[in-house]
Coordinates of C-alpha atoms and ligand atoms in Angstrom, one line a residue:
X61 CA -237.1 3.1 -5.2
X62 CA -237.3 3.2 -1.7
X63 CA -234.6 0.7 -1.1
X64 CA -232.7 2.2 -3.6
X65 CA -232.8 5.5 -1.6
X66 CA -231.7 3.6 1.3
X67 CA -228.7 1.8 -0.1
X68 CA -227.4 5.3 -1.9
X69 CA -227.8 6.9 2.1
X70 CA -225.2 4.1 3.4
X71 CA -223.2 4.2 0.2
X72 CA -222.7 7.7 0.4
X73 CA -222.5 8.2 4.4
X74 CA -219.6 5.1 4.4
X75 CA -217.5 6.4 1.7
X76 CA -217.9 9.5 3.8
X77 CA -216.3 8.0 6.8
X78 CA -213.2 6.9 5.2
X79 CA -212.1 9.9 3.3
X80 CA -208.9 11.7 4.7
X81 CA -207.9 14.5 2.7
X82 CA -210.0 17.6 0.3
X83 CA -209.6 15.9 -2.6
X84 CA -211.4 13.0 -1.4
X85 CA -214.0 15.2 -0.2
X86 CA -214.7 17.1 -3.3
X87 CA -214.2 13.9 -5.7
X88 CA -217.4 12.8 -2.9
X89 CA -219.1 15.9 -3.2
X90 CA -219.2 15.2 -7.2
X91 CA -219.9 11.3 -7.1
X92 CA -223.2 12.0 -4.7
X93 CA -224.5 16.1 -5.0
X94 CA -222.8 16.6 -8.3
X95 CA -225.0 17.6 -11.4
X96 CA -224.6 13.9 -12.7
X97 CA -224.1 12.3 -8.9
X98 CA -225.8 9.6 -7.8
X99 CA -228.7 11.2 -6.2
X100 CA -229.8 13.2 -9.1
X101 CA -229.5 10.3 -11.2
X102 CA -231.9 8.5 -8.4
X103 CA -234.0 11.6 -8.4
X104 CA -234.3 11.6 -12.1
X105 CA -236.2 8.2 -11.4
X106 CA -239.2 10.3 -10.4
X107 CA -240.4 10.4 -13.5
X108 CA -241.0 6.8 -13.6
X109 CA -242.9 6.8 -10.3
X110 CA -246.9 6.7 -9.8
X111 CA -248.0 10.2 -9.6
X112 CA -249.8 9.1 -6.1
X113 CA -246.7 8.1 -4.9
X114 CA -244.6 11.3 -6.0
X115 CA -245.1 13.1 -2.5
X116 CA -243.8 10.3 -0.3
X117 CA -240.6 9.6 -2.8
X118 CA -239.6 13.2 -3.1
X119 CA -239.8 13.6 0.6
X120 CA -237.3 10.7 0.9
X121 CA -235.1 12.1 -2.0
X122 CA -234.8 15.4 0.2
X123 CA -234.1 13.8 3.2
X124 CA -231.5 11.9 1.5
X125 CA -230.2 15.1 0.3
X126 CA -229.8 17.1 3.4
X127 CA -228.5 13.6 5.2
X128 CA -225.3 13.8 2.2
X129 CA -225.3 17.3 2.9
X130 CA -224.9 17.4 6.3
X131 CA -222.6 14.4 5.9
X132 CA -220.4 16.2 3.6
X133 CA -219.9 18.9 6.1
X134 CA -219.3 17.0 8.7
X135 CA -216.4 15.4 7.3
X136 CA -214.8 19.1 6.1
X137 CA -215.3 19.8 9.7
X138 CA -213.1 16.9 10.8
X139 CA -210.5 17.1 8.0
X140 CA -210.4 20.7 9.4
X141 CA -209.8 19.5 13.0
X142 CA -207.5 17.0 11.6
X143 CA -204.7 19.3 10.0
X144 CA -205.1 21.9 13.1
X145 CA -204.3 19.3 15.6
X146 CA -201.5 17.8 12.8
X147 CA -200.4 21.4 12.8
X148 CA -199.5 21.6 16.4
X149 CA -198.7 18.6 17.2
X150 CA -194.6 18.8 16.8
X151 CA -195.2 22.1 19.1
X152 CA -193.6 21.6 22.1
X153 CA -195.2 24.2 25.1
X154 CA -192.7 23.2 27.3
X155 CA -189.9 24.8 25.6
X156 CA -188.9 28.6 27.0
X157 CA -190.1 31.3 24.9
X158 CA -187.8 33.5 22.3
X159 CA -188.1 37.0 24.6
X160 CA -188.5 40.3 23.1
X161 CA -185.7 42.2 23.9
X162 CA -187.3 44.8 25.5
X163 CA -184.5 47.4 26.2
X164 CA -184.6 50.3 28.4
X165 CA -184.5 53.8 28.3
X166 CA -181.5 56.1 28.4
X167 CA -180.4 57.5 31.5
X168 CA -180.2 60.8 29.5
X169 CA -184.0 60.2 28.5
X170 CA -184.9 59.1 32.3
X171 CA -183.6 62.3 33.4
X172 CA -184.8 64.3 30.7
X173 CA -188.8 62.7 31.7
X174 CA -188.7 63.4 35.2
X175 CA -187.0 66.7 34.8
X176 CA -190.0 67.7 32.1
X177 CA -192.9 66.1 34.5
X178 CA -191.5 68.2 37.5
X179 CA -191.6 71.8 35.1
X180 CA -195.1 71.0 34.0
X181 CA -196.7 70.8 37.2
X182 CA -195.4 74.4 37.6
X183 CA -197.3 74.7 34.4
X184 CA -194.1 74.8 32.3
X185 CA -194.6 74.1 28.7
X186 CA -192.5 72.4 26.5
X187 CA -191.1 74.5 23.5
X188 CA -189.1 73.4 20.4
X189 CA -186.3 75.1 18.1
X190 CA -184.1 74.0 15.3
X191 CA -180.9 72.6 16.0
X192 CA -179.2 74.5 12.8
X193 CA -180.2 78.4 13.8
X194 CA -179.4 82.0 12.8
X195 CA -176.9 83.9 14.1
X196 CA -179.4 86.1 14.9
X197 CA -181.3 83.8 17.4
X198 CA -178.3 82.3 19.1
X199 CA -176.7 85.7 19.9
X200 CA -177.7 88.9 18.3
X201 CA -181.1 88.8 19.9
X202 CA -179.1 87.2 23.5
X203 CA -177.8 90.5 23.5
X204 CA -174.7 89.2 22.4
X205 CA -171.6 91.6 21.5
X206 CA -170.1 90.4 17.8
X207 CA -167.0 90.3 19.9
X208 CA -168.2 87.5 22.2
X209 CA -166.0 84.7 22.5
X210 CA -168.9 82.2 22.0
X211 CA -169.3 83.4 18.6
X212 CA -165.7 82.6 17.6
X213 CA -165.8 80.0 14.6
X214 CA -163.1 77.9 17.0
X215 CA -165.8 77.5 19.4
X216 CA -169.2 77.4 17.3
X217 CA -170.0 75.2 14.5
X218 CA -170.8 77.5 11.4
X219 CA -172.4 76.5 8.4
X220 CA -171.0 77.2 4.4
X221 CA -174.3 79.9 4.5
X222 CA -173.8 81.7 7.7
X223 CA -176.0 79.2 10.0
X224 CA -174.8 77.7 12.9
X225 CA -175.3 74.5 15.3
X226 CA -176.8 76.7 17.8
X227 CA -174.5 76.3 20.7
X228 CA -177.3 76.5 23.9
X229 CA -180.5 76.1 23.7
X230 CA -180.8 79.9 24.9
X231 CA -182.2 80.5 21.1
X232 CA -185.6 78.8 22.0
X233 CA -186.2 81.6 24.4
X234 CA -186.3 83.9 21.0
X235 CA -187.9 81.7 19.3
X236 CA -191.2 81.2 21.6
X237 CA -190.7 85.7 22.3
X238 CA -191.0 85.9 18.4
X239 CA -193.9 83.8 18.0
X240 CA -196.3 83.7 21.1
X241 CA -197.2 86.5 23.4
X242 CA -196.8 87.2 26.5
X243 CA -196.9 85.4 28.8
X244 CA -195.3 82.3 28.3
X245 CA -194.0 79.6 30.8
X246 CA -191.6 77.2 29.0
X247 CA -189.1 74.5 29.1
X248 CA -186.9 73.7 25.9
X249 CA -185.5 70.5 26.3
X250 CA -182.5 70.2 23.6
X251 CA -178.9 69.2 21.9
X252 CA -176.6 71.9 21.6
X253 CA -173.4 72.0 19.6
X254 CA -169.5 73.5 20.9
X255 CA -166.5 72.6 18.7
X256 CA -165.0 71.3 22.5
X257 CA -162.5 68.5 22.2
X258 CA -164.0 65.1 22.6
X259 CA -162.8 63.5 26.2
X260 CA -164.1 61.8 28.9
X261 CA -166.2 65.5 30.4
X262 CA -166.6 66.7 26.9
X263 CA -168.5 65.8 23.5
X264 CA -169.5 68.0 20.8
X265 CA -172.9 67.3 21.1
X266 CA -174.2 67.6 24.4
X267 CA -177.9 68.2 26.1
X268 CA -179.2 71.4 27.7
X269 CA -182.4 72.2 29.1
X270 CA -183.9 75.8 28.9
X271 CA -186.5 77.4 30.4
X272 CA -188.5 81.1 30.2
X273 CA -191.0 82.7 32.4
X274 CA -192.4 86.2 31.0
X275 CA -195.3 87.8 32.2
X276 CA -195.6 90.7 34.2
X277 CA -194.4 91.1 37.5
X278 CA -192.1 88.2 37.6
X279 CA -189.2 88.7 39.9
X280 CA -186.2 87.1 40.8
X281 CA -188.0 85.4 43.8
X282 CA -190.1 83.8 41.7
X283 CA -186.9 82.6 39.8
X284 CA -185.5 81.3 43.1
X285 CA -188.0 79.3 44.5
X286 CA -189.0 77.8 41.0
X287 CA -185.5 76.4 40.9
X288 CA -185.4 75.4 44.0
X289 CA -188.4 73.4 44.4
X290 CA -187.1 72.0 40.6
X291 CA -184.0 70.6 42.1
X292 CA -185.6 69.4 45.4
X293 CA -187.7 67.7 43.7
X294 CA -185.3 66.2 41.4
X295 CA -182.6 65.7 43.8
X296 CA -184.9 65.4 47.5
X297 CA -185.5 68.1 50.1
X298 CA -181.9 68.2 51.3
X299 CA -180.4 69.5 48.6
X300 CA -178.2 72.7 48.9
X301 CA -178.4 75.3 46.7
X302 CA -176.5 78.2 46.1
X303 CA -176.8 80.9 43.7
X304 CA -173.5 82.7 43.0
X305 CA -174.1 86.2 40.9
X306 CA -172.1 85.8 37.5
X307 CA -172.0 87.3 34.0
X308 CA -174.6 86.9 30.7
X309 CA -175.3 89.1 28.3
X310 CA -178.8 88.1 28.4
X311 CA -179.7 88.3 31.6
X312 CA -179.4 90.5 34.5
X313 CA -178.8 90.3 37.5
X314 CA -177.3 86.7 36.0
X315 CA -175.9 84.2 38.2
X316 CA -174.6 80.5 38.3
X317 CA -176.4 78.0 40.5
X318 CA -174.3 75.4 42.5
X319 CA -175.9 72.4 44.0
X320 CA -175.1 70.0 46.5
X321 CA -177.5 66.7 47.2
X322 CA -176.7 63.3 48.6
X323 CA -177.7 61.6 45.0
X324 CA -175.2 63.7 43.3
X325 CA -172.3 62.6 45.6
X326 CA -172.7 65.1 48.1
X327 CA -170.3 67.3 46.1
X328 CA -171.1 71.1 45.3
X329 CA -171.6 71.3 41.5
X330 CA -171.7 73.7 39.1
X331 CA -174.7 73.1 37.5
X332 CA -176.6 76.0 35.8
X333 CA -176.6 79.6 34.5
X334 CA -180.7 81.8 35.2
X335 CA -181.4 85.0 35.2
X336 CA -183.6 88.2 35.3
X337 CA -184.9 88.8 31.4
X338 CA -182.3 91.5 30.1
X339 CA -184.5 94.4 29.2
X340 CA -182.1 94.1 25.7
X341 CA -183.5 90.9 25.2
X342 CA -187.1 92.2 24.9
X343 CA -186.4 95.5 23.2
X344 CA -185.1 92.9 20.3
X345 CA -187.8 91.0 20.1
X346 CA -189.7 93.8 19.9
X347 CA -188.2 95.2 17.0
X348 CA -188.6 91.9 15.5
X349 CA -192.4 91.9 15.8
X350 CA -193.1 95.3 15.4
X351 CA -195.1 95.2 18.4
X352 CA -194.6 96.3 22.1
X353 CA -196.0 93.1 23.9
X354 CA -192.6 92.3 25.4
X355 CA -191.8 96.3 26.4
X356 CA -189.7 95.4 29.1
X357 CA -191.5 98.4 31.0
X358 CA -194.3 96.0 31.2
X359 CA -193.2 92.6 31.5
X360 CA -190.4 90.9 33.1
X361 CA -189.2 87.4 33.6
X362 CA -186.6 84.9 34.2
X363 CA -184.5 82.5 32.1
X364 CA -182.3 79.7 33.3
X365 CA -180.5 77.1 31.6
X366 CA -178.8 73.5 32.5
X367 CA -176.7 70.8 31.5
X368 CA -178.5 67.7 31.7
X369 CA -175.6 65.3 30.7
X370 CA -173.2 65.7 33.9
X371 CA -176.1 65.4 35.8
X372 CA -177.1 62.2 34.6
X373 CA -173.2 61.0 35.0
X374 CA -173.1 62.4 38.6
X375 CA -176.7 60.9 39.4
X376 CA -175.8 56.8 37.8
X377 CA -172.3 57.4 38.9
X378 CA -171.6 57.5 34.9
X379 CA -167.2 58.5 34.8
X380 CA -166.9 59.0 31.4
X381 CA -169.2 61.2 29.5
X382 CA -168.9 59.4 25.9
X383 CA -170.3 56.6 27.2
X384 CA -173.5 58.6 26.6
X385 CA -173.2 58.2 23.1
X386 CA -171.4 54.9 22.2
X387 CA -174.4 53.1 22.2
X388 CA -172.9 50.3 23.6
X389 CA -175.5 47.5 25.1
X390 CA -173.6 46.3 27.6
X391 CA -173.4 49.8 29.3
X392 CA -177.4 50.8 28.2
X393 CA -178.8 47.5 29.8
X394 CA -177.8 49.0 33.2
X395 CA -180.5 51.1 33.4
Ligands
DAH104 N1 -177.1 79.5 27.7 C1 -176.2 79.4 28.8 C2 -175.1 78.4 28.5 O1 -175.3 77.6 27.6 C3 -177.0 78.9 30.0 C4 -177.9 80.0 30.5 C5 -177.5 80.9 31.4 C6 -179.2 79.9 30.1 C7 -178.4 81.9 31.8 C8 -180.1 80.9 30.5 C9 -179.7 81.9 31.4 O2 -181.3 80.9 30.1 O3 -180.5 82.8 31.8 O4 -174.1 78.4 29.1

């Protein structure tokens, strides 16, 4: 018995050696460990073997066991090894890599970013509207006269039900008054909509940024240097402002700011409309809430708004503004 043990162990651990694929393996597996393999026939045997001598056998028999076992494993291991390395081995690492095309950001976005990071360190928040609005919010509640221009349907986009494309992003100020009380510090980055013929300093679409500061006592000094340090900081400390007293029926005193700085061309530039609150503005919104948190005995504020697209022609020397929008890669990858 004990030979036979022996000759079973070196049967089984060289036909081990030479197999190559799973198949093999398992077909192994069977032929030795199987539930009529070879070594439960051998242990079958046991019941012809002196009972003294049972101990000593079965020991053997076990060791033999764990010995195919282990064998078995062993070779799964390698076939394992076998196909990983078989896997690779038409890799080549010396070849260059496919790159991600990793693109870059717009320089409408890039302005937009630093633009909102500079507004809220003055503790600015950002605010959101809808793009399709209400008559109401875009100029009713701006204070606007029905006979405006603005609201002509040459100029503004109206819907079939009497909506609009809101066309400045002025109706955010009447959205955050309507919702939130007093006071609020915001910044309403945003599309707005004019029925202008496309050319190369006009689109349809274009991108404004807004901004409203209500609380009380806030006075046009705070309006000033707010803007100021805004565009310094955009622009750098030598930038020129100038703020040229002008006409909107929302705020007043209104006035347009011009701007002169080295990184826009060193070119004065008419670049936003601001404002003092027009007390008409609150008394709206009051009437609207059926409150008196924005009485405009009590609280004041300023309002400003900007273009951001002709800046971020005049700032990456952009000439033509539908460039903006054509999506073309050639132009994008610039940036
Ligand atoms: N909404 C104006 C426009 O689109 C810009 C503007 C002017 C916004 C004065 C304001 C403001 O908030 O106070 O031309």
């Amino acid at each position: 018995m004990e030979q036979q043990i022996e000759v079973l162990r070196s049967e089984a651990l060289a036909a081990l050696s030479t197999v190559a694929d799973r198949g093999s393996l398992e077909a192994a597996r069977v032929r030795f460990l199987g539930k009529s393999g070879a070594v439960t026939a051998l242990s079958e045997g046991m019941r012809h073997v002196a009972k003294e001598d049972r101990p000593k056998f079965g020991k053997l028999l076990n060791d033999l066991r764990l010995a195919v076992t282990s064998a078995l494993e062993s070779c799964e291991i390698r076939l394992l090894e076998e196909a990983d390395a078989a896997a690779v081995s038409a890799l080549d690492l010396t070849l260059p890599g496919t790159f991600p095309n990793a693109g870059t950001l717009h320089p409408l976005t890039q302005l937009m970013d630093r633009a909102v990071r500079c507004f809220r360190r003055m503790g600015f928040a950002i605010a959101d509207g809808p793009d399709i609005e209400t008559e109401w919010h875009c100029f009713d509640a701006l204070n606007t006269p029905a006979d405006h221009p603005a609201r002509n349907v040459k100029d503004t986009f109206y819907l079939p039900d009497g909506r609009l494309l809101r066309s400045h992003t002025s109706t955010v100020q009447i959205r955050v008054m309507e919702s939130v009380p007093p006071p609020v510090r915001i910044i309403a980055p945003g599309s707005a909509y004019r029925r202008d013929e496309v050319d190369a300093t006009h689109l349809a679409q274009f991108t404004q940024m807004e901004g409203l500061y209500v609380a009380e006592n806030v006075s046009l000094a705070d309006l000033k240097g707010t803007l100021e340090f805004f565009f310094r900081e955009l622009f750098g400390p030598g930038t020129d402002l100038q703020f040229r007293p002008h006409f909107f029926p929302f705020t007043e005193p209104s006035y347009e700011i011009d701007i002169r700085a080295e990184a826009l061309g060193n070119q004065w530039m008419e670049l936003a409309g601001c404002g003092m609150v027009d007390p008409a503005v609150f008394e709206a919104i009051c009437e609207r809430r059926g409150d008196r948190v924005y009485d405009p005995e009590r609280v004041t504020g300023f309002a400003f708004g900007f273009g951001l697209d002709r800046l971020a022609m005049n700032l990456a020397r952009i000439p033509d503004i539908r460039m903006l929008v054509e999506n073309d890669l050639r132009f994008l990858k610039q940036f």
